[in-house]
Amino acid sequence: MSGISRRRLLRRGLAAAAGFSGLGVATRLAAGYGLVPPDGGGIFGPGDTLTYAAHRLLVGDAPAREFPRHMISAAPFPNTPDPPNEEYTRLQAGGFTDWRLQVDGLVERPLSLSLDELRQFPSRSQITQLACEEGWSYIAEWTGVALADLLAAAGMRSGARFVACHPMDPWWEAIDMADALHPQTIVATGMNGSALPATFGGPLRMRVPRQLGYKSVKYLVRLQVVDSVRDLGRGLGGSNPEIGYAWYAGI
Ligand SMILES: Nc1nc2c(c(=O)[nH]1)N[C@H]1C(S)=C(S)[C@@H](COP(=O)(O)O)O[C@H]1N2
Ligand SMILES: [Mo]
């Protein structure tokens, strides 16, 4: 069966199951297609599972909206946490020349890249909106490397299903391969034509424009490819699901 008709069939099945037989059947159907999010087991689980499964099936690879240059926000709002730790302050004092991004886990060739080495990869710029779950948002241009290119350089091993994004502070989030390999998902070193400011997560952050702001991990130091998020933190796929937000935050 082609991808499209399989999708259409499943979508109909999901809607019918949710409508007539309750969430339980719909979530079992989603599970059959591997579309249960890591936090799908909790009290909000069935709802989160339906949102995730429906988005993956309906939205598919659809890109996040990109904006014309004149819509870039004049005064973007940095939701700045305190400097993550002393090591960050030390690296910052050295102009971030010693900053490294590790790419490890289920990969053939673990990578440890400086910012200069990252900039050797093909560069991609896009003007997208960062929308916080608290209701504010801004539009900016981000420049960086497609996460897909980094994963290709590292060579993903079979079974790879999620990429956990680890920063220097306690924040962390995992994304599935649909987002990890999406061309708009980038590891950003630049913002609005300059180096990414520390206030916005510099020198390096994730931009996952198809999801809410909290998935765009700042101060990025490690990308860990895993087959499951079970053994990371409390096993819910991120620090935000651990405090009650949905793991999947598609917009
Ligand atoms: N490492 C790290 N990443 C983070 C956060 C954080 O506190 N630490 N805050 C998140 C939240 S809730 C949002 S809305 C965005 C804010 O990005 P901004 O600084 O560009 O506004 O970063 C996300 N990434
Ligand atoms: Mo946020």
PDB file of C-alpha atoms and ligand atoms in Angstrom:
ATOM      1  CA  MET A   1       0.000   0.000   0.000  1.00  0.00           C
ATOM      2  CA  SER A   2       1.336   3.453  -0.772  1.00  0.00           C
ATOM      3  CA  GLY A   3       2.311   5.775   2.090  1.00  0.00           C
ATOM      4  CA  ILE A   4      -0.584   8.097   1.291  1.00  0.00           C
ATOM      5  CA  SER A   5      -3.349   5.528   1.223  1.00  0.00           C
ATOM      6  CA  ARG A   6      -1.940   3.850   4.296  1.00  0.00           C
ATOM      7  CA  ARG A   7      -2.068   7.241   5.961  1.00  0.00           C
ATOM      8  CA  ARG A   8      -5.574   7.949   4.786  1.00  0.00           C
ATOM      9  CA  LEU A   9      -6.757   4.597   6.030  1.00  0.00           C
ATOM     10  CA  LEU A  10      -5.125   5.032   9.403  1.00  0.00           C
ATOM     11  CA  ARG A  11      -6.453   8.581   9.733  1.00  0.00           C
ATOM     12  CA  ARG A  12      -9.983   7.346   9.105  1.00  0.00           C
ATOM     13  CA  GLY A  13      -9.426   4.511  11.512  1.00  0.00           C
ATOM     14  CA  LEU A  14      -8.162   6.884  14.176  1.00  0.00           C
ATOM     15  CA  ALA A  15     -11.095   9.258  13.805  1.00  0.00           C
ATOM     16  CA  ALA A  16     -13.616   6.435  13.812  1.00  0.00           C
ATOM     17  CA  ALA A  17     -12.007   4.744  16.775  1.00  0.00           C
ATOM     18  CA  ALA A  18     -11.860   7.990  18.753  1.00  0.00           C
ATOM     19  CA  GLY A  19     -15.449   8.862  17.847  1.00  0.00           C
ATOM     20  CA  PHE A  20     -17.263   5.593  18.352  1.00  0.00           C
ATOM     21  CA  SER A  21     -15.215   3.444  20.613  1.00  0.00           C
ATOM     22  CA  GLY A  22     -13.429   5.856  22.854  1.00  0.00           C
ATOM     23  CA  LEU A  23      -9.847   6.936  23.261  1.00  0.00           C
ATOM     24  CA  GLY A  24      -8.635   3.529  24.342  1.00  0.00           C
ATOM     25  CA  VAL A  25      -9.177   1.963  20.942  1.00  0.00           C
ATOM     26  CA  ALA A  26      -7.719   4.968  19.133  1.00  0.00           C
ATOM     27  CA  THR A  27      -4.590   4.883  21.236  1.00  0.00           C
ATOM     28  CA  ARG A  28      -4.224   1.133  20.661  1.00  0.00           C
ATOM     29  CA  LEU A  29      -4.487   1.786  16.932  1.00  0.00           C
ATOM     30  CA  ALA A  30      -1.878   4.573  17.169  1.00  0.00           C
ATOM     31  CA  ALA A  31       0.345   2.206  19.133  1.00  0.00           C
ATOM     32  CA  GLY A  32       0.139  -0.309  16.318  1.00  0.00           C
ATOM     33  CA  TYR A  33       1.776   2.310  14.111  1.00  0.00           C
ATOM     34  CA  GLY A  34       4.409   3.295  16.651  1.00  0.00           C
ATOM     35  CA  LEU A  35       2.779   6.694  17.209  1.00  0.00           C
ATOM     36  CA  VAL A  36       2.632   6.785  20.988  1.00  0.00           C
ATOM     37  CA  PRO A  37       4.656   9.655  22.462  1.00  0.00           C
ATOM     38  CA  PRO A  38       7.047   8.884  25.343  1.00  0.00           C
ATOM     39  CA  ASP A  39       4.652  10.521  27.821  1.00  0.00           C
ATOM     40  CA  GLY A  40       1.608   8.669  26.469  1.00  0.00           C
ATOM     41  CA  GLY A  41       1.214   6.519  29.559  1.00  0.00           C
ATOM     42  CA  GLY A  42       0.072   9.217  32.017  1.00  0.00           C
ATOM     43  CA  ILE A  43      -3.370  10.579  32.830  1.00  0.00           C
ATOM     44  CA  PHE A  44      -3.276  12.860  29.792  1.00  0.00           C
ATOM     45  CA  GLY A  45      -1.765  10.023  27.797  1.00  0.00           C
ATOM     46  CA  PRO A  46      -4.665   9.161  25.491  1.00  0.00           C
ATOM     47  CA  GLY A  47      -5.149  12.814  24.528  1.00  0.00           C
ATOM     48  CA  ASP A  48      -1.437  13.386  23.969  1.00  0.00           C
ATOM     49  CA  THR A  49      -1.241  10.210  21.933  1.00  0.00           C
ATOM     50  CA  LEU A  50      -4.101  11.318  19.694  1.00  0.00           C
ATOM     51  CA  THR A  51      -2.578  14.771  19.201  1.00  0.00           C
ATOM     52  CA  TYR A  52       0.781  13.289  18.300  1.00  0.00           C
ATOM     53  CA  ALA A  53      -0.590  10.555  16.034  1.00  0.00           C
ATOM     54  CA  ALA A  54      -2.976  12.950  14.286  1.00  0.00           C
ATOM     55  CA  HIS A  55      -0.242  15.570  13.751  1.00  0.00           C
ATOM     56  CA  ARG A  56       2.192  13.045  12.380  1.00  0.00           C
ATOM     57  CA  LEU A  57      -0.461  11.711  10.005  1.00  0.00           C
ATOM     58  CA  LEU A  58      -2.156  14.985   9.017  1.00  0.00           C
ATOM     59  CA  VAL A  59       0.719  17.429   9.140  1.00  0.00           C
ATOM     60  CA  GLY A  60       3.332  14.942   7.950  1.00  0.00           C
ATOM     61  CA  ASP A  61       6.410  16.752   6.665  1.00  0.00           C
ATOM     62  CA  ALA A  62       4.611  20.087   6.304  1.00  0.00           C
ATOM     63  CA  PRO A  63       7.051  22.896   7.022  1.00  0.00           C
ATOM     64  CA  ALA A  64       6.613  25.547   9.682  1.00  0.00           C
ATOM     65  CA  ARG A  65       5.692  28.903   8.175  1.00  0.00           C
ATOM     66  CA  GLU A  66       8.623  31.022   7.017  1.00  0.00           C
ATOM     67  CA  PHE A  67       8.277  34.808   7.017  1.00  0.00           C
ATOM     68  CA  PRO A  68       9.537  37.652   4.848  1.00  0.00           C
ATOM     69  CA  ARG A  69      12.465  39.663   6.196  1.00  0.00           C
ATOM     70  CA  HIS A  70      10.375  42.746   7.039  1.00  0.00           C
ATOM     71  CA  MET A  71       8.436  40.702   9.595  1.00  0.00           C
ATOM     72  CA  ILE A  72      11.489  39.995  11.765  1.00  0.00           C
ATOM     73  CA  SER A  73      10.649  41.269  15.263  1.00  0.00           C
ATOM     74  CA  ALA A  74      12.397  44.505  16.161  1.00  0.00           C
ATOM     75  CA  ALA A  75      12.722  43.576  19.830  1.00  0.00           C
ATOM     76  CA  PRO A  76      12.619  39.804  20.256  1.00  0.00           C
ATOM     77  CA  PHE A  77      11.990  38.645  23.790  1.00  0.00           C
ATOM     78  CA  PRO A  78      14.788  36.552  25.250  1.00  0.00           C
ATOM     79  CA  ASN A  79      13.436  34.213  27.869  1.00  0.00           C
ATOM     80  CA  THR A  80      16.863  34.271  29.432  1.00  0.00           C
ATOM     81  CA  PRO A  81      17.693  31.896  32.200  1.00  0.00           C
ATOM     82  CA  ASP A  82      20.726  32.727  34.355  1.00  0.00           C
ATOM     83  CA  PRO A  83      24.063  31.710  32.821  1.00  0.00           C
ATOM     84  CA  PRO A  84      23.812  27.925  33.005  1.00  0.00           C
ATOM     85  CA  ASN A  85      26.887  27.295  35.173  1.00  0.00           C
ATOM     86  CA  GLU A  86      30.501  28.241  35.890  1.00  0.00           C
ATOM     87  CA  GLU A  87      31.802  26.236  32.976  1.00  0.00           C
ATOM     88  CA  TYR A  88      29.572  28.257  30.673  1.00  0.00           C
ATOM     89  CA  THR A  89      30.942  31.498  32.087  1.00  0.00           C
ATOM     90  CA  ARG A  90      34.499  30.198  31.570  1.00  0.00           C
ATOM     91  CA  LEU A  91      33.812  29.175  27.956  1.00  0.00           C
ATOM     92  CA  GLN A  92      32.125  32.515  27.315  1.00  0.00           C
ATOM     93  CA  ALA A  93      35.186  34.365  28.625  1.00  0.00           C
ATOM     94  CA  GLY A  94      37.240  32.444  26.043  1.00  0.00           C
ATOM     95  CA  GLY A  95      34.967  33.507  23.205  1.00  0.00           C
ATOM     96  CA  PHE A  96      33.481  29.996  23.087  1.00  0.00           C
ATOM     97  CA  THR A  97      36.518  28.654  21.184  1.00  0.00           C
ATOM     98  CA  ASP A  98      36.484  25.590  23.476  1.00  0.00           C
ATOM     99  CA  TRP A  99      32.744  24.943  23.048  1.00  0.00           C
ATOM    100  CA  ARG A 100      32.080  21.427  21.779  1.00  0.00           C
ATOM    101  CA  LEU A 101      28.978  19.723  20.481  1.00  0.00           C
ATOM    102  CA  GLN A 102      29.008  15.957  21.052  1.00  0.00           C
ATOM    103  CA  VAL A 103      26.968  13.732  18.771  1.00  0.00           C
ATOM    104  CA  ASP A 104      26.805  10.248  20.236  1.00  0.00           C
ATOM    105  CA  GLY A 105      24.576   7.317  21.145  1.00  0.00           C
ATOM    106  CA  LEU A 106      23.355   5.109  18.307  1.00  0.00           C
ATOM    107  CA  VAL A 107      25.826   6.423  15.731  1.00  0.00           C
ATOM    108  CA  GLU A 108      28.685   4.849  13.771  1.00  0.00           C
ATOM    109  CA  ARG A 109      31.078   7.772  14.326  1.00  0.00           C
ATOM    110  CA  PRO A 110      30.600   9.846  17.478  1.00  0.00           C
ATOM    111  CA  LEU A 111      31.448  13.487  16.770  1.00  0.00           C
ATOM    112  CA  SER A 112      32.900  16.250  18.885  1.00  0.00           C
ATOM    113  CA  LEU A 113      32.641  19.507  16.959  1.00  0.00           C
ATOM    114  CA  SER A 114      33.875  23.011  17.682  1.00  0.00           C
ATOM    115  CA  LEU A 115      31.775  25.935  16.480  1.00  0.00           C
ATOM    116  CA  ASP A 116      34.239  26.470  13.612  1.00  0.00           C
ATOM    117  CA  GLU A 117      33.914  22.821  12.593  1.00  0.00           C
ATOM    118  CA  LEU A 118      30.131  23.131  12.714  1.00  0.00           C
ATOM    119  CA  ARG A 119      30.321  26.117  10.384  1.00  0.00           C
ATOM    120  CA  GLN A 120      32.072  23.903   7.784  1.00  0.00           C
ATOM    121  CA  PHE A 121      28.744  22.128   7.209  1.00  0.00           C
ATOM    122  CA  PRO A 122      26.332  23.563   4.622  1.00  0.00           C
ATOM    123  CA  SER A 123      24.599  26.529   6.204  1.00  0.00           C
ATOM    124  CA  ARG A 124      20.877  27.072   6.259  1.00  0.00           C
ATOM    125  CA  SER A 125      18.971  30.231   7.217  1.00  0.00           C
ATOM    126  CA  GLN A 126      15.274  30.554   7.872  1.00  0.00           C
ATOM    127  CA  ILE A 127      12.935  33.176   9.241  1.00  0.00           C
ATOM    128  CA  THR A 128      10.508  31.485  11.608  1.00  0.00           C
ATOM    129  CA  GLN A 129       8.507  32.206  14.712  1.00  0.00           C
ATOM    130  CA  LEU A 130       9.477  31.080  18.180  1.00  0.00           C
ATOM    131  CA  ALA A 131       6.271  30.603  20.157  1.00  0.00           C
ATOM    132  CA  CYS A 132       6.455  30.079  23.907  1.00  0.00           C
ATOM    133  CA  GLU A 133       3.804  28.012  25.667  1.00  0.00           C
ATOM    134  CA  GLU A 134       3.213  31.080  27.871  1.00  0.00           C
ATOM    135  CA  GLY A 135       1.704  32.951  24.947  1.00  0.00           C
ATOM    136  CA  TRP A 136       4.423  35.295  23.669  1.00  0.00           C
ATOM    137  CA  SER A 137       6.281  34.855  20.423  1.00  0.00           C
ATOM    138  CA  TYR A 138       8.719  36.557  18.105  1.00  0.00           C
ATOM    139  CA  ILE A 139      10.035  36.155  14.579  1.00  0.00           C
ATOM    140  CA  ALA A 140      13.750  35.961  13.809  1.00  0.00           C
ATOM    141  CA  GLU A 141      16.172  34.636  11.273  1.00  0.00           C
ATOM    142  CA  TRP A 142      18.220  31.689  12.483  1.00  0.00           C
ATOM    143  CA  THR A 143      21.296  30.360  10.710  1.00  0.00           C
ATOM    144  CA  GLY A 144      22.878  27.012  11.306  1.00  0.00           C
ATOM    145  CA  VAL A 145      23.363  23.443  10.239  1.00  0.00           C
ATOM    146  CA  ALA A 146      20.533  21.052   9.453  1.00  0.00           C
ATOM    147  CA  LEU A 147      20.422  18.453  12.225  1.00  0.00           C
ATOM    148  CA  ALA A 148      19.901  15.871   9.444  1.00  0.00           C
ATOM    149  CA  ASP A 149      23.363  16.738   8.044  1.00  0.00           C
ATOM    150  CA  LEU A 150      25.018  16.207  11.438  1.00  0.00           C
ATOM    151  CA  LEU A 151      23.216  12.904  11.899  1.00  0.00           C
ATOM    152  CA  ALA A 152      24.293  11.824   8.410  1.00  0.00           C
ATOM    153  CA  ALA A 153      27.916  12.723   9.215  1.00  0.00           C
ATOM    154  CA  ALA A 154      27.740  10.662  12.404  1.00  0.00           C
ATOM    155  CA  GLY A 155      25.924   7.808  10.640  1.00  0.00           C
ATOM    156  CA  MET A 156      22.837   6.696  12.511  1.00  0.00           C
ATOM    157  CA  ARG A 157      22.693   3.064  13.506  1.00  0.00           C
ATOM    158  CA  SER A 158      19.598   0.943  13.089  1.00  0.00           C
ATOM    159  CA  GLY A 159      16.998   1.372  15.782  1.00  0.00           C
ATOM    160  CA  ALA A 160      17.599   5.132  16.134  1.00  0.00           C
ATOM    161  CA  ARG A 161      14.245   6.704  17.030  1.00  0.00           C
ATOM    162  CA  PHE A 162      14.861   9.872  19.042  1.00  0.00           C
ATOM    163  CA  VAL A 163      17.476  12.578  19.377  1.00  0.00           C
ATOM    164  CA  ALA A 164      17.882  13.873  22.921  1.00  0.00           C
ATOM    165  CA  CYS A 165      19.124  17.477  23.008  1.00  0.00           C
ATOM    166  CA  HIS A 166      21.194  18.269  26.098  1.00  0.00           C
ATOM    167  CA  PRO A 167      22.191  21.804  27.108  1.00  0.00           C
ATOM    168  CA  MET A 168      24.436  23.067  29.889  1.00  0.00           C
ATOM    169  CA  ASP A 169      21.519  23.761  32.220  1.00  0.00           C
ATOM    170  CA  PRO A 170      19.093  21.090  33.483  1.00  0.00           C
ATOM    171  CA  TRP A 171      16.679  21.661  30.564  1.00  0.00           C
ATOM    172  CA  TRP A 172      16.550  18.847  27.985  1.00  0.00           C
ATOM    173  CA  GLU A 173      14.183  17.651  25.297  1.00  0.00           C
ATOM    174  CA  ALA A 174      14.003  14.769  22.854  1.00  0.00           C
ATOM    175  CA  ILE A 175      12.541  14.880  19.354  1.00  0.00           C
ATOM    176  CA  ASP A 176      11.497  12.037  17.090  1.00  0.00           C
ATOM    177  CA  MET A 177      13.040  11.324  13.670  1.00  0.00           C
ATOM    178  CA  ALA A 178      10.205  13.112  11.846  1.00  0.00           C
ATOM    179  CA  ASP A 179      11.452  16.340  13.413  1.00  0.00           C
ATOM    180  CA  ALA A 180      15.145  15.428  13.708  1.00  0.00           C
ATOM    181  CA  LEU A 181      15.388  14.804   9.956  1.00  0.00           C
ATOM    182  CA  HIS A 182      13.072  17.657   8.951  1.00  0.00           C
ATOM    183  CA  PRO A 183      14.998  20.240   6.881  1.00  0.00           C
ATOM    184  CA  GLN A 184      13.830  23.109   9.116  1.00  0.00           C
ATOM    185  CA  THR A 185      15.253  21.549  12.272  1.00  0.00           C
ATOM    186  CA  ILE A 186      18.621  23.208  12.680  1.00  0.00           C
ATOM    187  CA  VAL A 187      21.442  23.558  15.147  1.00  0.00           C
ATOM    188  CA  ALA A 188      21.750  27.341  15.125  1.00  0.00           C
ATOM    189  CA  THR A 189      24.948  29.346  15.547  1.00  0.00           C
ATOM    190  CA  GLY A 190      23.529  32.613  14.245  1.00  0.00           C
ATOM    191  CA  MET A 191      20.541  34.889  14.721  1.00  0.00           C
ATOM    192  CA  ASN A 192      19.495  37.911  12.637  1.00  0.00           C
ATOM    193  CA  GLY A 193      22.815  37.971  10.829  1.00  0.00           C
ATOM    194  CA  SER A 194      25.091  37.870  13.908  1.00  0.00           C
ATOM    195  CA  ALA A 195      26.491  35.149  16.137  1.00  0.00           C
ATOM    196  CA  LEU A 196      23.716  33.750  18.336  1.00  0.00           C
ATOM    197  CA  PRO A 197      23.669  35.994  21.447  1.00  0.00           C
ATOM    198  CA  ALA A 198      24.127  34.348  24.845  1.00  0.00           C
ATOM    199  CA  THR A 199      20.750  35.758  25.893  1.00  0.00           C
ATOM    200  CA  PHE A 200      19.107  33.646  23.173  1.00  0.00           C
ATOM    201  CA  GLY A 201      21.018  30.454  23.992  1.00  0.00           C
ATOM    202  CA  GLY A 202      24.337  31.226  22.318  1.00  0.00           C
ATOM    203  CA  PRO A 203      26.672  30.035  21.176  1.00  0.00           C
ATOM    204  CA  LEU A 204      24.530  27.100  20.052  1.00  0.00           C
ATOM    205  CA  ARG A 205      20.864  26.171  20.228  1.00  0.00           C
ATOM    206  CA  MET A 206      18.299  23.927  18.621  1.00  0.00           C
ATOM    207  CA  ARG A 207      15.622  25.477  16.456  1.00  0.00           C
ATOM    208  CA  VAL A 208      12.670  23.146  16.060  1.00  0.00           C
ATOM    209  CA  PRO A 209      10.205  25.571  14.475  1.00  0.00           C
ATOM    210  CA  ARG A 210       7.433  22.997  14.078  1.00  0.00           C
ATOM    211  CA  GLN A 211       7.103  22.797  17.860  1.00  0.00           C
ATOM    212  CA  LEU A 212       6.655  25.237  20.768  1.00  0.00           C
ATOM    213  CA  GLY A 213       9.665  27.169  22.066  1.00  0.00           C
ATOM    214  CA  TYR A 214      10.497  24.815  24.888  1.00  0.00           C
ATOM    215  CA  LYS A 215      11.658  22.166  22.409  1.00  0.00           C
ATOM    216  CA  SER A 216      14.279  24.609  21.030  1.00  0.00           C
ATOM    217  CA  VAL A 217      16.981  23.752  23.552  1.00  0.00           C
ATOM    218  CA  LYS A 218      19.517  26.541  24.182  1.00  0.00           C
ATOM    219  CA  TYR A 219      23.203  26.215  25.206  1.00  0.00           C
ATOM    220  CA  LEU A 220      23.351  22.932  23.287  1.00  0.00           C
ATOM    221  CA  VAL A 221      26.297  20.655  24.097  1.00  0.00           C
ATOM    222  CA  ARG A 222      25.163  17.141  23.281  1.00  0.00           C
ATOM    223  CA  LEU A 223      22.952  15.329  20.800  1.00  0.00           C
ATOM    224  CA  GLN A 224      22.294  11.780  21.898  1.00  0.00           C
ATOM    225  CA  VAL A 225      20.714   9.368  19.430  1.00  0.00           C
ATOM    226  CA  VAL A 226      18.641   6.725  21.207  1.00  0.00           C
ATOM    227  CA  ASP A 227      16.171   3.965  20.432  1.00  0.00           C
ATOM    228  CA  SER A 228      14.072   4.856  23.468  1.00  0.00           C
ATOM    229  CA  VAL A 229      13.926   7.655  26.042  1.00  0.00           C
ATOM    230  CA  ARG A 230      13.083   5.197  28.801  1.00  0.00           C
ATOM    231  CA  ASP A 231      16.477   5.503  30.495  1.00  0.00           C
ATOM    232  CA  LEU A 232      16.761   9.294  30.215  1.00  0.00           C
ATOM    233  CA  GLY A 233      15.586  11.237  33.273  1.00  0.00           C
ATOM    234  CA  ARG A 234      12.171   9.971  34.282  1.00  0.00           C
ATOM    235  CA  GLY A 235      11.647   8.357  30.896  1.00  0.00           C
ATOM    236  CA  LEU A 236       9.142  10.906  29.554  1.00  0.00           C
ATOM    237  CA  GLY A 237      11.350  12.317  26.817  1.00  0.00           C
ATOM    238  CA  GLY A 238      12.229  15.673  28.322  1.00  0.00           C
ATOM    239  CA  SER A 239      12.395  17.916  31.365  1.00  0.00           C
ATOM    240  CA  ASN A 240       9.140  19.636  30.370  1.00  0.00           C
ATOM    241  CA  PRO A 241       7.012  16.479  30.283  1.00  0.00           C
ATOM    242  CA  GLU A 242       8.393  15.825  33.765  1.00  0.00           C
ATOM    243  CA  ILE A 243       6.678  19.016  34.981  1.00  0.00           C
ATOM    244  CA  GLY A 244       3.415  18.435  33.157  1.00  0.00           C
ATOM    245  CA  TYR A 245       3.888  19.826  29.652  1.00  0.00           C
ATOM    246  CA  ALA A 246       3.303  17.604  26.638  1.00  0.00           C
ATOM    247  CA  TRP A 247       6.359  15.893  25.178  1.00  0.00           C
ATOM    248  CA  TYR A 248       4.977  16.591  21.728  1.00  0.00           C
ATOM    249  CA  ALA A 249       4.399  20.322  21.292  1.00  0.00           C
ATOM    250  CA  GLY A 250       3.590  20.568  17.583  1.00  0.00           C
ATOM    251  CA  ILE A 251       2.117  23.824  16.283  1.00  0.00           C
TER     252      ILE A 251
HETATM  253  N1  LIG B   1      18.690  25.208  27.792  1.00  0.00           N
HETATM  254  C1  LIG B   1      17.527  25.852  27.807  1.00  0.00           C
HETATM  255  N2  LIG B   1      16.801  25.896  26.669  1.00  0.00           N
HETATM  256  C2  LIG B   1      15.611  26.546  26.644  1.00  0.00           C
HETATM  257  C3  LIG B   1      15.084  27.150  27.805  1.00  0.00           C
HETATM  258  C4  LIG B   1      15.882  27.096  28.997  1.00  0.00           C
HETATM  259  O1  LIG B   1      15.523  27.612  30.063  1.00  0.00           O
HETATM  260  N3  LIG B   1      17.088  26.447  28.946  1.00  0.00           N
HETATM  261  N4  LIG B   1      13.841  27.788  27.735  1.00  0.00           N
HETATM  262  C5  LIG B   1      12.946  27.323  26.660  1.00  0.00           C
HETATM  263  C6  LIG B   1      11.720  28.078  26.481  1.00  0.00           C
HETATM  264  S1  LIG B   1      10.444  27.786  27.576  1.00  0.00           S
HETATM  265  C7  LIG B   1      11.523  28.898  25.407  1.00  0.00           C
HETATM  266  S2  LIG B   1      10.038  29.610  25.094  1.00  0.00           S
HETATM  267  C8  LIG B   1      12.645  29.242  24.513  1.00  0.00           C
HETATM  268  C9  LIG B   1      12.906  30.744  24.580  1.00  0.00           C
HETATM  269  O2  LIG B   1      13.833  31.104  23.605  1.00  0.00           O
HETATM  270  P1  LIG B   1      14.371  32.612  23.483  1.00  0.00           P
HETATM  271  O3  LIG B   1      15.414  32.813  24.520  1.00  0.00           O
HETATM  272  O4  LIG B   1      14.911  32.687  22.116  1.00  0.00           O
HETATM  273  O5  LIG B   1      13.221  33.534  23.706  1.00  0.00           O
HETATM  274  O6  LIG B   1      13.848  28.550  24.830  1.00  0.00           O
HETATM  275  C10 LIG B   1      13.666  27.236  25.326  1.00  0.00           C
HETATM  276  N5  LIG B   1      14.938  26.602  25.466  1.00  0.00           N
HETATM  277 MO    MO B   2       8.662  28.822  26.789  1.00  0.00          MO
END
